[in-house]
Protein backbone atom coordinates (compact mmCIF):
# COMPACT_ATOMS: atom_id res chain seq x y z
CA MET A 1 80.52 113.52 98.75
CA PHE A 2 82.99 113.44 95.85
CA LEU A 3 85.87 114.25 98.21
CA GLU A 4 84.78 111.25 100.26
CA ALA A 5 84.89 109.10 97.11
CA ILE A 6 88.42 110.22 96.21
CA LEU A 7 89.67 109.69 99.76
CA LEU A 8 88.07 106.24 99.84
CA GLY A 9 89.93 105.35 96.66
CA LEU A 10 93.23 106.79 97.87
CA SER A 11 93.03 105.11 101.26
CA THR A 12 92.19 101.68 99.84
CA GLY A 13 94.08 101.73 96.55
CA THR A 14 96.45 99.08 97.86
CA TYR A 15 93.59 96.58 97.46
CA CYS A 16 93.53 97.41 93.74
CA ALA A 17 97.30 97.06 93.46
CA MET A 18 97.16 93.73 95.29
CA TYR A 19 94.57 92.27 92.91
CA CYS A 20 95.85 93.85 89.69
CA GLY A 21 99.62 93.62 90.14
CA PRO A 22 100.10 89.83 89.85
CA ALA A 23 98.30 89.73 86.49
CA LEU A 24 99.16 93.15 85.05
CA ILE A 25 102.89 93.47 85.78
CA PRO A 26 104.11 90.15 84.25
CA PHE A 27 101.81 90.74 81.27
CA LEU A 28 103.22 94.23 80.60
CA CYS A 29 106.84 93.27 81.32
CA GLY A 30 106.66 90.36 78.89
CA THR A 31 105.09 92.27 76.02
CA GLU A 32 106.97 92.14 72.72
CA LYS A 33 108.27 95.44 71.22
CA ILE A 34 107.13 97.46 74.20
CA SER A 35 107.20 101.25 74.09
CA TYR A 36 106.01 103.92 76.51
CA ARG A 37 103.01 104.65 74.29
CA ARG A 38 102.03 101.01 73.85
CA ASN A 39 102.53 100.33 77.55
CA ALA A 40 100.26 103.27 78.42
CA LEU A 41 97.62 102.08 75.92
CA LEU A 42 97.61 98.54 77.34
CA THR A 43 97.45 99.86 80.91
CA GLY A 44 94.62 102.22 79.98
CA THR A 45 92.73 99.41 78.24
CA PHE A 46 93.09 97.24 81.33
CA LEU A 47 91.89 100.01 83.66
CA ILE A 48 88.93 101.03 81.49
CA SER A 49 87.80 97.41 81.25
CA ARG A 50 87.95 97.13 85.03
CA LEU A 51 85.91 100.33 85.40
CA PHE A 52 83.29 98.96 82.99
CA VAL A 53 82.90 95.89 85.19
CA TYR A 54 82.46 98.10 88.27
CA PHE A 55 79.50 99.83 86.66
CA ALA A 56 78.10 96.49 85.48
CA LEU A 57 78.42 95.10 89.02
CA GLY A 58 76.56 98.09 90.42
CA PHE A 59 73.72 97.51 87.96
CA PHE A 60 73.39 93.75 88.44
CA LEU A 61 73.89 93.76 92.22
CA THR A 62 71.07 96.27 92.48
CA ARG A 63 68.81 94.28 90.17
CA LEU A 64 69.45 91.07 92.08
CA GLY A 65 68.80 92.73 95.41
CA ILE A 66 72.18 91.61 96.77
CA LEU A 67 73.40 95.11 97.51
CA SER A 68 71.75 96.29 100.71
CA ALA A 69 72.69 98.93 103.28
CA GLU A 70 76.39 98.70 102.28
CA PHE A 71 76.64 95.25 103.90
CA PHE A 72 79.63 93.40 102.48
CA ASP A 73 78.88 89.79 101.62
CA PRO A 74 82.23 87.92 101.71
CA TYR A 75 80.66 84.61 100.63
CA PHE A 76 79.24 86.13 97.46
CA ALA A 77 82.52 87.97 96.80
CA ARG A 78 84.47 84.73 97.17
CA LYS A 79 82.19 82.91 94.72
CA LEU A 80 82.61 85.68 92.18
CA SER A 81 86.38 85.66 92.67
CA VAL A 82 86.58 82.00 91.70
CA TYR A 83 85.04 82.74 88.31
CA ALA A 84 87.28 85.78 88.01
CA TYR A 85 90.37 83.62 88.55
CA ILE A 86 89.23 81.16 85.87
CA PHE A 87 88.57 83.96 83.41
CA CYS A 88 91.86 85.72 84.18
CA GLY A 89 93.92 82.51 84.10
CA ALA A 90 92.47 81.46 80.75
CA SER A 91 93.21 84.89 79.29
CA LEU A 92 96.83 84.88 80.50
CA LEU A 93 97.37 81.39 79.11
CA LEU A 94 95.88 82.31 75.73
CA ASN A 95 98.28 85.22 75.57
CA SER A 96 101.19 82.98 76.58
CA PHE A 97 100.45 80.36 73.94
CA SER A 98 99.79 82.87 71.15
CA VAL A 99 102.63 85.37 71.42
CA LYS A 100 104.58 84.85 74.64
CA PHE A 101 105.28 81.17 75.09
CA PRO A 102 108.43 81.34 77.25
CA TRP A 103 110.61 78.89 75.37
CA SER A 104 109.31 79.43 71.85
CA LYS A 105 111.55 81.24 69.35
CA GLY A 106 109.01 81.38 66.55
CA GLU A 107 105.58 82.93 66.15
CA CYS A 108 102.34 81.10 66.76
CA ARG A 109 100.97 79.72 63.48
CA CYS A 110 97.36 79.42 64.65
CA SER A 111 95.54 82.52 63.43
CA VAL A 112 92.59 82.05 65.80
CA LEU A 113 94.89 81.73 68.79
CA LYS A 114 96.90 84.78 67.73
CA ILE A 115 93.73 86.86 67.57
CA ALA A 116 92.20 85.54 70.81
CA GLY A 117 95.46 85.97 72.71
CA ASN A 118 96.68 89.29 71.34
CA ASP A 119 97.88 91.84 73.88
CA PHE A 120 94.97 94.28 73.66
CA LEU A 121 92.28 91.61 74.01
CA THR A 122 94.27 90.19 76.92
CA ALA A 123 94.28 93.63 78.55
CA VAL A 124 90.48 93.79 78.12
CA PHE A 125 89.80 90.28 79.43
CA THR A 126 92.19 90.45 82.39
CA GLY A 127 90.89 93.91 83.31
CA MET A 128 87.33 92.60 83.31
CA ALA A 129 88.34 89.53 85.32
CA ILE A 130 90.18 91.57 87.95
CA GLY A 131 87.14 93.85 88.21
CA LEU A 132 85.12 90.87 89.43
CA HIS A 133 87.19 90.68 92.63
CA ILE A 134 84.95 92.60 95.02
CA CYS A 135 86.78 93.91 98.06
CA ALA A 136 85.05 95.65 100.96
CA PRO A 137 86.02 99.19 99.77
CA LEU A 138 84.63 98.51 96.30
CA TRP A 139 81.42 97.12 97.76
CA THR A 140 81.09 100.29 99.86
CA ALA A 141 81.75 102.54 96.86
CA ILE A 142 79.18 100.71 94.72
CA ALA A 143 76.62 100.85 97.52
CA ARG A 144 77.21 104.57 98.08
CA SER A 145 76.87 105.23 94.35
CA VAL A 146 73.70 103.15 94.02
CA PHE A 147 72.02 104.85 96.98
CA ALA A 148 73.15 108.35 96.05
CA GLU A 149 70.63 111.17 95.71
CA SER A 150 70.55 110.87 91.93
CA ARG A 151 71.84 108.55 89.24
CA THR A 152 74.28 111.21 88.03
CA SER A 153 75.70 111.65 91.52
CA GLY A 154 76.06 107.90 91.85
CA ILE A 155 77.98 107.62 88.57
CA PHE A 156 80.34 110.42 89.56
CA TYR A 157 80.84 108.94 93.02
CA LEU A 158 82.07 105.68 91.49
CA LEU A 159 84.22 107.58 88.97
CA PHE A 160 85.86 109.66 91.72
CA PHE A 161 86.44 106.56 93.81
CA TYR A 162 88.09 104.91 90.85
CA ALA A 163 90.17 108.02 90.15
CA GLY A 164 91.45 107.83 93.72
CA THR A 165 92.91 104.39 93.06
CA LEU A 166 94.75 105.37 89.86
CA PRO A 167 97.91 106.91 91.45
CA PHE A 168 98.88 103.40 92.56
CA PHE A 169 99.26 102.44 88.88
CA ILE A 170 101.69 105.22 87.96
CA PRO A 171 104.78 103.00 88.54
CA VAL A 172 103.72 100.59 85.75
CA LEU A 173 104.26 103.39 83.23
CA GLY A 174 108.00 102.92 83.79
CA ILE A 175 107.98 99.27 82.75
CA PRO A 176 109.47 99.93 79.27
CA PHE A 177 112.52 101.48 80.93
CA ALA A 178 112.99 98.41 83.15
CA GLN A 179 112.50 96.05 80.22
CA LYS A 180 115.12 97.83 78.11
CA ALA A 181 117.60 98.14 80.97
CA LEU A 182 117.27 94.48 81.95
CA PRO A 183 116.55 92.27 78.90
CA ALA A 184 116.06 89.19 81.12
CA VAL A 185 112.93 90.82 82.58
CA LYS A 186 110.93 89.94 79.46
CA ARG A 187 111.71 86.22 79.52
CA VAL A 188 111.26 85.91 83.29
CA SER A 189 107.95 87.79 83.10
CA ARG A 190 106.69 85.46 80.37
CA ILE A 191 107.46 82.42 82.48
CA VAL A 192 105.78 84.04 85.50
CA GLN A 193 102.71 84.89 83.41
CA PHE A 194 102.49 81.32 82.12
CA LEU A 195 102.75 79.86 85.65
CA LEU A 196 100.27 82.39 87.05
CA GLY A 197 97.81 81.51 84.29
CA ILE A 198 97.93 77.86 85.36
CA TYR A 199 97.73 78.79 89.05
CA PHE A 200 94.72 81.07 88.58
CA LEU A 201 92.88 78.71 86.25
CA VAL A 202 93.52 75.45 88.10
CA LEU A 203 94.30 76.04 91.78
CA GLU A 204 92.33 79.22 92.47
CA GLY A 205 89.61 78.50 89.93
CA ALA A 206 88.83 74.91 88.97
CA VAL A 207 89.85 73.32 92.28
CA ASN A 208 87.60 75.66 94.26
CA LEU A 209 84.78 75.32 91.76
CA PHE A 210 84.71 71.55 91.34
CA PHE A 211 86.53 69.90 94.24
CA GLN A 212 86.02 71.86 97.43
CA GLY A 213 82.24 71.83 97.49
CA ASN A 214 81.94 75.56 98.18
CA PHE A 215 79.50 76.13 95.38
């Protein structure tokens, strides 16, 4: 059973990279005073936050009776993704305005904004937001864990599935090397993060929520 969970994670880890990469890579590449240790801590914070949301989803989907016989509900997943985009976009923009504004040479003077948009809180909030994007493999893993023989087996099934996706994040540990070798990477990444924050919040989030009538 646990081998199945690992193989499910390994075989579908590209879904995780696809959802996490656009938010995580510009955020890490644009971080001020980056080091290998700090980069690993931010990446770990992001990944742990995402794992927390997976367990929370398993609990609430079960309570709401939405999770049934491993049937993937794309409509529900799409609705949840819209809120995830809003949450993620807002977090990236807070981080941009507090410490990473692309064309600012000075530090943010707003103490509240500096706290709300600091790198570690951004890693937590973006990790949680990305965790709300439910793909078919994740839905299957949650369903298999919920309907496992025991609660302990279910928890370990989800953990092993998650562990199977982690090798796809190994390349981000080399970001400090790229940032030091190419100084322009930091500034470009900050601009990309700022634009992505607007795109996620407005086009993928608010437009779908308020103007397309899908909700």
